[in-house]
Amino acid sequence: QVQLVESGGGAVQAGGSLRLSCSVFGVITSNLCMGWFRQAPGKEREGVAAIYTGGGRTSYADSVKGRFTISQDSTLTTLYLQMNSLKPEDSAMYYCAATYSIGERCDVDSGMKYWGKGTLVTISS
């Protein structure tokens, strides 16, 4: 059974940093599209960052480019999202997600099959 377990959320002031982690269980991770998504109260869920685990190619939403970095560990069992220069509008529940990649396609708009339960990020001004 595939499980994605997020951690690392919390409350920080604007301008601060957080690193989210996502541990992956129950799936071979060498050909996945994995990503971070977020949803704020009253807003639609949006893709934040994505990575193709087979080669490390990344994709970012325009709103986080230059501030967020998605990465994976060498064993491909943990996904990270380093978030710097945080803004109040980054406040949301952040979800880790994954799906099998077809033709190495992977971007923030990719449909995901597996989802974690989320970790809350709150940025105060």
mmCIF file of N, CA and C in Angstrom:
data_model
loop_
_atom_site.group_PDB
_atom_site.id
_atom_site.type_symbol
_atom_site.label_atom_id
_atom_site.label_comp_id
_atom_site.label_asym_id
_atom_site.label_seq_id
_atom_site.Cartn_x
_atom_site.Cartn_y
_atom_site.Cartn_z
ATOM 1 N N GLN A 1 0.842 -1.183 0.000
ATOM 2 C CA GLN A 1 0.000 0.000 0.000
ATOM 3 C C GLN A 1 0.887 1.246 0.000
ATOM 4 N N VAL A 2 0.590 2.156 -0.908
ATOM 5 C CA VAL A 2 1.387 3.369 -1.022
ATOM 6 C C VAL A 2 0.985 4.352 0.073
ATOM 7 N N GLN A 3 1.992 4.882 0.736
ATOM 8 C CA GLN A 3 1.750 5.892 1.753
ATOM 9 C C GLN A 3 2.710 7.045 1.563
ATOM 10 N N LEU A 4 2.200 8.244 1.694
ATOM 11 C CA LEU A 4 2.999 9.460 1.663
ATOM 12 C C LEU A 4 2.755 10.180 2.977
ATOM 13 N N VAL A 5 3.821 10.468 3.701
ATOM 14 C CA VAL A 5 3.675 11.061 5.026
ATOM 15 C C VAL A 5 4.474 12.353 5.079
ATOM 16 N N GLU A 6 3.775 13.470 5.203
ATOM 17 C CA GLU A 6 4.412 14.783 5.246
ATOM 18 C C GLU A 6 4.787 15.161 6.677
ATOM 19 N N SER A 7 5.801 16.006 6.770
ATOM 20 C CA SER A 7 6.185 16.588 8.048
ATOM 21 C C SER A 7 6.896 17.901 7.779
ATOM 22 N N GLY A 8 7.076 18.691 8.828
ATOM 23 C CA GLY A 8 7.864 19.905 8.705
ATOM 24 C C GLY A 8 7.069 21.196 8.661
ATOM 25 N N GLY A 9 5.757 21.092 8.634
ATOM 26 C CA GLY A 9 4.965 22.308 8.646
ATOM 27 C C GLY A 9 5.080 23.034 9.975
ATOM 28 N N GLY A 10 4.598 24.259 10.004
ATOM 29 C CA GLY A 10 4.644 25.033 11.239
ATOM 30 C C GLY A 10 4.285 26.468 11.004
ATOM 31 N N ALA A 11 4.547 27.280 12.000
ATOM 32 C CA ALA A 11 4.232 28.706 11.926
ATOM 33 C C ALA A 11 5.522 29.503 11.995
ATOM 34 N N VAL A 12 5.729 30.363 11.000
ATOM 35 C CA VAL A 12 6.907 31.231 10.978
ATOM 36 C C VAL A 12 6.481 32.625 10.536
ATOM 37 N N GLN A 13 7.363 33.575 10.756
ATOM 38 C CA GLN A 13 7.087 34.941 10.311
ATOM 39 C C GLN A 13 7.464 35.106 8.846
ATOM 40 N N ALA A 14 6.866 36.092 8.225
ATOM 41 C CA ALA A 14 7.201 36.411 6.840
ATOM 42 C C ALA A 14 8.701 36.646 6.711
ATOM 43 N N GLY A 15 9.241 36.118 5.620
ATOM 44 C CA GLY A 15 10.677 36.211 5.402
ATOM 45 C C GLY A 15 11.447 35.011 5.906
ATOM 46 N N GLY A 16 10.793 34.179 6.678
ATOM 47 C CA GLY A 16 11.441 33.006 7.230
ATOM 48 C C GLY A 16 11.458 31.830 6.271
ATOM 49 N N SER A 17 11.925 30.695 6.781
ATOM 50 C CA SER A 17 12.071 29.493 5.962
ATOM 51 C C SER A 17 11.491 28.281 6.680
ATOM 52 N N LEU A 18 11.071 27.329 5.885
ATOM 53 C CA LEU A 18 10.639 26.025 6.382
ATOM 54 C C LEU A 18 11.072 24.972 5.376
ATOM 55 N N ARG A 19 11.302 23.765 5.853
ATOM 56 C CA ARG A 19 11.554 22.657 4.952
ATOM 57 C C ARG A 19 10.544 21.554 5.235
ATOM 58 N N LEU A 20 9.785 21.235 4.243
ATOM 59 C CA LEU A 20 8.833 20.149 4.345
ATOM 60 C C LEU A 20 9.473 18.852 3.856
ATOM 61 N N SER A 21 9.083 17.762 4.478
ATOM 62 C CA SER A 21 9.562 16.440 4.074
ATOM 63 C C SER A 21 8.376 15.528 3.789
ATOM 64 N N CYS A 22 8.586 14.599 2.889
ATOM 65 C CA CYS A 22 7.560 13.621 2.558
ATOM 66 C C CYS A 22 8.235 12.261 2.438
ATOM 67 N N SER A 23 7.884 11.368 3.330
ATOM 68 C CA SER A 23 8.417 10.007 3.278
ATOM 69 C C SER A 23 7.492 9.134 2.439
ATOM 70 N N VAL A 24 8.084 8.334 1.571
ATOM 71 C CA VAL A 24 7.327 7.532 0.621
ATOM 72 C C VAL A 24 7.461 6.057 0.972
ATOM 73 N N PHE A 25 6.339 5.376 1.062
ATOM 74 C CA PHE A 25 6.333 3.954 1.390
ATOM 75 C C PHE A 25 5.487 3.186 0.380
ATOM 76 N N GLY A 26 5.939 1.978 0.057
ATOM 77 C CA GLY A 26 5.099 1.057 -0.692
ATOM 78 C C GLY A 26 5.087 1.195 -2.188
ATOM 79 N N VAL A 27 6.050 1.925 -2.751
ATOM 80 C CA VAL A 27 6.081 2.081 -4.202
ATOM 81 C C VAL A 27 7.526 2.235 -4.644
ATOM 82 N N ILE A 28 7.808 1.680 -5.819
ATOM 83 C CA ILE A 28 9.133 1.880 -6.402
ATOM 84 C C ILE A 28 9.190 3.301 -6.935
ATOM 85 N N THR A 29 10.177 4.044 -6.485
ATOM 86 C CA THR A 29 10.162 5.484 -6.704
ATOM 87 C C THR A 29 11.019 5.972 -7.859
ATOM 88 N N SER A 30 11.544 5.073 -8.664
ATOM 89 C CA SER A 30 12.497 5.511 -9.679
ATOM 90 C C SER A 30 11.851 6.076 -10.935
ATOM 91 N N ASN A 31 10.561 6.018 -11.080
ATOM 92 C CA ASN A 31 9.893 6.535 -12.274
ATOM 93 C C ASN A 31 8.583 7.212 -11.896
ATOM 94 N N LEU A 32 8.688 8.086 -10.934
ATOM 95 C CA LEU A 32 7.499 8.779 -10.459
ATOM 96 C C LEU A 32 7.568 10.264 -10.774
ATOM 97 N N CYS A 33 6.410 10.835 -10.921
ATOM 98 C CA CYS A 33 6.271 12.278 -10.870
ATOM 99 C C CYS A 33 5.773 12.572 -9.463
ATOM 100 N N MET A 34 6.545 13.347 -8.720
ATOM 101 C CA MET A 34 6.152 13.683 -7.354
ATOM 102 C C MET A 34 6.044 15.192 -7.225
ATOM 103 N N GLY A 35 5.179 15.625 -6.358
ATOM 104 C CA GLY A 35 4.996 17.060 -6.247
ATOM 105 C C GLY A 35 4.456 17.500 -4.907
ATOM 106 N N TRP A 36 4.527 18.782 -4.729
ATOM 107 C CA TRP A 36 3.930 19.447 -3.579
ATOM 108 C C TRP A 36 2.782 20.326 -4.076
ATOM 109 N N PHE A 37 1.684 20.215 -3.376
ATOM 110 C CA PHE A 37 0.503 21.000 -3.687
ATOM 111 C C PHE A 37 0.064 21.727 -2.423
ATOM 112 N N ARG A 38 -0.697 22.782 -2.588
ATOM 113 C CA ARG A 38 -1.181 23.489 -1.405
ATOM 114 C C ARG A 38 -2.608 23.960 -1.620
ATOM 115 N N GLN A 39 -3.294 24.079 -0.512
ATOM 116 C CA GLN A 39 -4.655 24.590 -0.569
ATOM 117 C C GLN A 39 -4.913 25.450 0.650
ATOM 118 N N ALA A 40 -5.249 26.694 0.392
ATOM 119 C CA ALA A 40 -5.605 27.630 1.450
ATOM 120 C C ALA A 40 -7.121 27.634 1.613
ATOM 121 N N PRO A 41 -7.613 28.015 2.778
ATOM 122 C CA PRO A 41 -9.063 28.045 3.002
ATOM 123 C C PRO A 41 -9.771 28.902 1.956
ATOM 124 N N GLY A 42 -10.792 28.339 1.339
ATOM 125 C CA GLY A 42 -11.574 29.070 0.360
ATOM 126 C C GLY A 42 -10.951 29.174 -1.017
ATOM 127 N N LYS A 43 -9.805 28.532 -1.199
ATOM 128 C CA LYS A 43 -9.128 28.595 -2.497
ATOM 129 C C LYS A 43 -8.981 27.198 -3.081
ATOM 130 N N GLU A 44 -8.762 27.169 -4.387
ATOM 131 C CA GLU A 44 -8.541 25.891 -5.045
ATOM 132 C C GLU A 44 -7.128 25.381 -4.751
ATOM 133 N N ARG A 45 -6.994 24.090 -4.820
ATOM 134 C CA ARG A 45 -5.673 23.499 -4.660
ATOM 135 C C ARG A 45 -4.804 23.867 -5.853
ATOM 136 N N GLU A 46 -3.540 24.162 -5.582
ATOM 137 C CA GLU A 46 -2.620 24.512 -6.657
ATOM 138 C C GLU A 46 -1.324 23.724 -6.539
ATOM 139 N N GLY A 47 -0.777 23.408 -7.693
ATOM 140 C CA GLY A 47 0.515 22.751 -7.717
ATOM 141 C C GLY A 47 1.609 23.757 -7.430
ATOM 142 N N VAL A 48 2.525 23.407 -6.574
ATOM 143 C CA VAL A 48 3.603 24.296 -6.168
ATOM 144 C C VAL A 48 4.909 23.923 -6.855
ATOM 145 N N ALA A 49 5.253 22.653 -6.784
ATOM 146 C CA ALA A 49 6.514 22.193 -7.366
ATOM 147 C C ALA A 49 6.392 20.713 -7.678
ATOM 148 N N ALA A 50 7.119 20.284 -8.693
ATOM 149 C CA ALA A 50 7.091 18.877 -9.080
ATOM 150 C C ALA A 50 8.480 18.443 -9.496
ATOM 151 N N ILE A 51 8.722 17.136 -9.379
ATOM 152 C CA ILE A 51 10.026 16.589 -9.757
ATOM 153 C C ILE A 51 9.839 15.206 -10.352
ATOM 154 N N TYR A 52 10.550 14.937 -11.451
ATOM 155 C CA TYR A 52 10.559 13.608 -12.027
ATOM 156 C C TYR A 52 11.682 12.841 -11.355
ATOM 157 N N THR A 53 11.341 11.788 -10.627
ATOM 158 C CA THR A 53 12.338 11.097 -9.810
ATOM 159 C C THR A 53 13.376 10.361 -10.646
ATOM 160 N N GLY A 54 13.043 10.074 -11.898
ATOM 161 C CA GLY A 54 13.990 9.339 -12.721
ATOM 162 C C GLY A 54 15.177 10.165 -13.159
ATOM 163 N N GLY A 55 15.014 11.484 -13.226
ATOM 164 C CA GLY A 55 16.126 12.303 -13.690
ATOM 165 C C GLY A 55 16.305 13.599 -12.935
ATOM 166 N N GLY A 56 15.360 13.903 -12.066
ATOM 167 C CA GLY A 56 15.503 15.092 -11.245
ATOM 168 C C GLY A 56 15.006 16.383 -11.860
ATOM 169 N N ARG A 57 14.393 16.295 -13.050
ATOM 170 C CA ARG A 57 13.886 17.529 -13.669
ATOM 171 C C ARG A 57 12.751 18.093 -12.835
ATOM 172 N N THR A 58 12.775 19.415 -12.631
ATOM 173 C CA THR A 58 11.805 20.058 -11.749
ATOM 174 C C THR A 58 10.921 21.053 -12.484
ATOM 175 N N SER A 59 9.808 21.358 -11.826
ATOM 176 C CA SER A 59 8.863 22.333 -12.356
ATOM 177 C C SER A 59 8.288 23.097 -11.178
ATOM 178 N N TYR A 60 8.069 24.422 -11.366
ATOM 179 C CA TYR A 60 7.577 25.251 -10.274
ATOM 180 C C TYR A 60 6.427 26.146 -10.742
ATOM 181 N N ALA A 61 5.549 26.439 -9.805
ATOM 182 C CA ALA A 61 4.552 27.476 -10.061
ATOM 183 C C ALA A 61 5.257 28.824 -10.076
ATOM 184 N N ASP A 62 4.751 29.739 -10.880
ATOM 185 C CA ASP A 62 5.378 31.057 -10.975
ATOM 186 C C ASP A 62 5.437 31.751 -9.618
ATOM 187 N N SER A 63 4.451 31.504 -8.780
ATOM 188 C CA SER A 63 4.370 32.204 -7.498
ATOM 189 C C SER A 63 5.480 31.823 -6.527
ATOM 190 N N VAL A 64 6.168 30.716 -6.788
ATOM 191 C CA VAL A 64 7.199 30.264 -5.844
ATOM 192 C C VAL A 64 8.581 30.165 -6.472
ATOM 193 N N LYS A 65 8.676 30.433 -7.760
ATOM 194 C CA LYS A 65 9.975 30.337 -8.425
ATOM 195 C C LYS A 65 10.988 31.247 -7.760
ATOM 196 N N GLY A 66 12.171 30.704 -7.519
ATOM 197 C CA GLY A 66 13.230 31.483 -6.895
ATOM 198 C C GLY A 66 13.174 31.471 -5.379
ATOM 199 N N ARG A 67 12.087 30.986 -4.817
ATOM 200 C CA ARG A 67 11.945 30.922 -3.355
ATOM 201 C C ARG A 67 11.861 29.491 -2.845
ATOM 202 N N PHE A 68 11.226 28.620 -3.590
ATOM 203 C CA PHE A 68 11.047 27.224 -3.176
ATOM 204 C C PHE A 68 11.932 26.317 -4.015
ATOM 205 N N THR A 69 12.392 25.235 -3.383
ATOM 206 C CA THR A 69 13.188 24.233 -4.091
ATOM 207 C C THR A 69 12.690 22.846 -3.729
ATOM 208 N N ILE A 70 12.347 22.070 -4.744
ATOM 209 C CA ILE A 70 11.949 20.687 -4.530
ATOM 210 C C ILE A 70 13.147 19.792 -4.780
ATOM 211 N N SER A 71 13.295 18.770 -3.957
ATOM 212 C CA SER A 71 14.424 17.865 -4.130
ATOM 213 C C SER A 71 14.070 16.497 -3.555
ATOM 214 N N GLN A 72 14.930 15.544 -3.804
ATOM 215 C CA GLN A 72 14.720 14.198 -3.297
ATOM 216 C C GLN A 72 16.034 13.703 -2.721
ATOM 217 N N ASP A 73 15.962 12.761 -1.807
ATOM 218 C CA ASP A 73 17.202 12.212 -1.261
ATOM 219 C C ASP A 73 17.737 11.130 -2.197
ATOM 220 N N SER A 74 18.941 10.676 -1.927
ATOM 221 C CA SER A 74 19.617 9.742 -2.840
ATOM 222 C C SER A 74 18.915 8.396 -2.920
ATOM 223 N N THR A 75 18.144 8.046 -1.910
ATOM 224 C CA THR A 75 17.432 6.760 -1.935
ATOM 225 C C THR A 75 16.054 6.887 -2.602
ATOM 226 N N LEU A 76 15.688 8.100 -2.956
ATOM 227 C CA LEU A 76 14.400 8.391 -3.594
ATOM 228 C C LEU A 76 13.215 8.033 -2.713
ATOM 229 N N THR A 77 13.423 7.991 -1.405
ATOM 230 C CA THR A 77 12.315 7.663 -0.506
ATOM 231 C C THR A 77 11.831 8.855 0.290
ATOM 232 N N THR A 78 12.497 9.977 0.123
ATOM 233 C CA THR A 78 12.073 11.192 0.812
ATOM 234 C C THR A 78 12.093 12.357 -0.156
ATOM 235 N N LEU A 79 11.012 13.091 -0.151
ATOM 236 C CA LEU A 79 10.877 14.284 -0.976
ATOM 237 C C LEU A 79 10.917 15.496 -0.061
ATOM 238 N N TYR A 80 11.567 16.555 -0.539
ATOM 239 C CA TYR A 80 11.675 17.762 0.262
ATOM 240 C C TYR A 80 11.104 18.960 -0.490
ATOM 241 N N LEU A 81 10.708 19.953 0.290
ATOM 242 C CA LEU A 81 10.378 21.256 -0.266
ATOM 243 C C LEU A 81 10.987 22.304 0.649
ATOM 244 N N GLN A 82 12.059 22.904 0.185
ATOM 245 C CA GLN A 82 12.692 23.999 0.926
ATOM 246 C C GLN A 82 11.986 25.292 0.548
ATOM 247 N N MET A 83 11.454 25.963 1.531
ATOM 248 C CA MET A 83 10.700 27.186 1.290
ATOM 249 C C MET A 83 11.397 28.357 1.975
ATOM 250 N N ASN A 84 11.847 29.306 1.193
ATOM 251 C CA ASN A 84 12.529 30.488 1.704
ATOM 252 C C ASN A 84 11.730 31.740 1.378
ATOM 253 N N SER A 85 12.079 32.814 2.055
ATOM 254 C CA SER A 85 11.407 34.099 1.822
ATOM 255 C C SER A 85 9.894 33.940 1.842
ATOM 256 N N LEU A 86 9.421 33.292 2.858
ATOM 257 C CA LEU A 86 7.994 32.974 2.935
ATOM 258 C C LEU A 86 7.152 34.227 3.095
ATOM 259 N N LYS A 87 5.970 34.162 2.495
ATOM 260 C CA LYS A 87 5.026 35.264 2.528
ATOM 261 C C LYS A 87 3.721 34.803 3.160
ATOM 262 N N PRO A 88 2.942 35.721 3.706
ATOM 263 C CA PRO A 88 1.649 35.315 4.275
ATOM 264 C C PRO A 88 0.780 34.547 3.283
ATOM 265 N N GLU A 89 0.876 34.882 2.010
ATOM 266 C CA GLU A 89 0.060 34.183 1.014
ATOM 267 C C GLU A 89 0.535 32.754 0.737
ATOM 268 N N ASP A 90 1.649 32.364 1.320
ATOM 269 C CA ASP A 90 2.086 30.970 1.230
ATOM 270 C C ASP A 90 1.396 30.087 2.266
ATOM 271 N N SER A 91 0.663 30.701 3.178
ATOM 272 C CA SER A 91 -0.038 29.935 4.205
ATOM 273 C C SER A 91 -1.063 29.010 3.573
ATOM 274 N N ALA A 92 -0.996 27.737 3.928
ATOM 275 C CA ALA A 92 -1.899 26.744 3.339
ATOM 276 C C ALA A 92 -1.598 25.380 3.946
ATOM 277 N N MET A 93 -2.462 24.435 3.629
ATOM 278 C CA MET A 93 -2.139 23.038 3.899
ATOM 279 C C MET A 93 -1.341 22.555 2.695
ATOM 280 N N TYR A 94 -0.195 21.965 2.959
ATOM 281 C CA TYR A 94 0.684 21.480 1.906
ATOM 282 C C TYR A 94 0.601 19.960 1.847
ATOM 283 N N TYR A 95 0.422 19.470 0.627
ATOM 284 C CA TYR A 95 0.270 18.043 0.396
ATOM 285 C C TYR A 95 1.380 17.518 -0.505
ATOM 286 N N CYS A 96 1.860 16.357 -0.179
ATOM 287 C CA CYS A 96 2.781 15.615 -1.027
ATOM 288 C C CYS A 96 1.958 14.670 -1.892
ATOM 289 N N ALA A 97 2.342 14.508 -3.136
ATOM 290 C CA ALA A 97 1.583 13.646 -4.026
ATOM 291 C C ALA A 97 2.513 12.964 -5.021
ATOM 292 N N ALA A 98 2.027 11.872 -5.592
ATOM 293 C CA ALA A 98 2.849 11.122 -6.534
ATOM 294 C C ALA A 98 1.977 10.402 -7.542
ATOM 295 N N THR A 99 2.564 10.155 -8.698
ATOM 296 C CA THR A 99 1.914 9.348 -9.706
ATOM 297 C C THR A 99 2.996 8.735 -10.579
ATOM 298 N N TYR A 100 2.650 7.713 -11.322
ATOM 299 C CA TYR A 100 3.605 7.106 -12.229
ATOM 300 C C TYR A 100 3.769 8.024 -13.439
ATOM 301 N N SER A 101 5.013 8.261 -13.807
ATOM 302 C CA SER A 101 5.289 9.153 -14.922
ATOM 303 C C SER A 101 5.210 8.404 -16.240
ATOM 304 N N ILE A 102 4.610 9.035 -17.233
ATOM 305 C CA ILE A 102 4.554 8.468 -18.564
ATOM 306 C C ILE A 102 5.413 9.339 -19.473
ATOM 307 N N GLY A 103 6.435 8.738 -20.045
ATOM 308 C CA GLY A 103 7.302 9.501 -20.922
ATOM 309 C C GLY A 103 8.055 10.601 -20.214
ATOM 310 N N GLU A 104 8.304 10.410 -18.944
ATOM 311 C CA GLU A 104 9.036 11.376 -18.119
ATOM 312 C C GLU A 104 8.306 12.704 -17.980
ATOM 313 N N ARG A 105 7.018 12.719 -18.250
ATOM 314 C CA ARG A 105 6.250 13.938 -18.069
ATOM 315 C C ARG A 105 6.022 14.189 -16.600
ATOM 316 N N CYS A 106 6.239 15.429 -16.188
ATOM 317 C CA CYS A 106 6.033 15.781 -14.792
ATOM 318 C C CYS A 106 6.050 17.292 -14.658
ATOM 319 N N ASP A 107 4.937 17.858 -14.257
ATOM 320 C CA ASP A 107 4.908 19.290 -13.983
ATOM 321 C C ASP A 107 3.852 19.560 -12.926
ATOM 322 N N VAL A 108 3.722 20.802 -12.535
ATOM 323 C CA VAL A 108 2.832 21.131 -11.422
ATOM 324 C C VAL A 108 1.363 20.895 -11.767
ATOM 325 N N ASP A 109 1.067 20.680 -13.041
ATOM 326 C CA ASP A 109 -0.310 20.401 -13.448
ATOM 327 C C ASP A 109 -0.585 18.910 -13.614
ATOM 328 N N SER A 110 0.411 18.083 -13.336
ATOM 329 C CA SER A 110 0.240 16.647 -13.510
ATOM 330 C C SER A 110 -0.810 16.112 -12.550
ATOM 331 N N GLY A 111 -1.661 15.246 -13.055
ATOM 332 C CA GLY A 111 -2.628 14.595 -12.183
ATOM 333 C C GLY A 111 -1.940 13.580 -11.304
ATOM 334 N N MET A 112 -2.257 13.561 -10.038
ATOM 335 C CA MET A 112 -1.594 12.701 -9.082
ATOM 336 C C MET A 112 -2.515 11.583 -8.614
ATOM 337 N N LYS A 113 -1.910 10.420 -8.381
ATOM 338 C CA LYS A 113 -2.685 9.259 -7.959
ATOM 339 C C LYS A 113 -2.675 9.075 -6.452
ATOM 340 N N TYR A 114 -1.540 9.371 -5.845
ATOM 341 C CA TYR A 114 -1.388 9.134 -4.411
ATOM 342 C C TYR A 114 -1.184 10.471 -3.691
ATOM 343 N N TRP A 115 -1.786 10.571 -2.515
ATOM 344 C CA TRP A 115 -1.733 11.818 -1.754
ATOM 345 C C TRP A 115 -1.450 11.553 -0.288
ATOM 346 N N GLY A 116 -0.690 12.470 0.308
ATOM 347 C CA GLY A 116 -0.531 12.454 1.744
ATOM 348 C C GLY A 116 -1.668 13.205 2.409
ATOM 349 N N LYS A 117 -1.622 13.252 3.720
ATOM 350 C CA LYS A 117 -2.705 13.897 4.472
ATOM 351 C C LYS A 117 -2.469 15.377 4.713
ATOM 352 N N GLY A 118 -1.269 15.827 4.438
ATOM 353 C CA GLY A 118 -0.997 17.256 4.504
ATOM 354 C C GLY A 118 -0.294 17.695 5.769
ATOM 355 N N THR A 119 0.378 18.837 5.640
ATOM 356 C CA THR A 119 1.009 19.483 6.780
ATOM 357 C C THR A 119 0.739 20.980 6.661
ATOM 358 N N LEU A 120 0.410 21.603 7.777
ATOM 359 C CA LEU A 120 -0.047 22.983 7.768
ATOM 360 C C LEU A 120 1.113 23.965 7.873
ATOM 361 N N VAL A 121 1.096 24.951 6.996
ATOM 362 C CA VAL A 121 2.085 26.030 7.013
ATOM 363 C C VAL A 121 1.347 27.346 7.241
ATOM 364 N N THR A 122 1.796 28.073 8.249
ATOM 365 C CA THR A 122 1.167 29.355 8.581
ATOM 366 C C THR A 122 2.248 30.423 8.644
ATOM 367 N N ILE A 123 2.071 31.450 7.833
ATOM 368 C CA ILE A 123 3.049 32.537 7.766
ATOM 369 C C ILE A 123 2.389 33.813 8.276
ATOM 370 N N SER A 124 2.981 34.397 9.287
ATOM 371 C CA SER A 124 2.436 35.624 9.858
ATOM 372 C C SER A 124 3.196 36.839 9.334
ATOM 373 N N SER A 125 2.501 37.933 9.222
ATOM 374 C CA SER A 125 3.112 39.158 8.678
ATOM 375 C C SER A 125 3.763 39.985 9.777
#
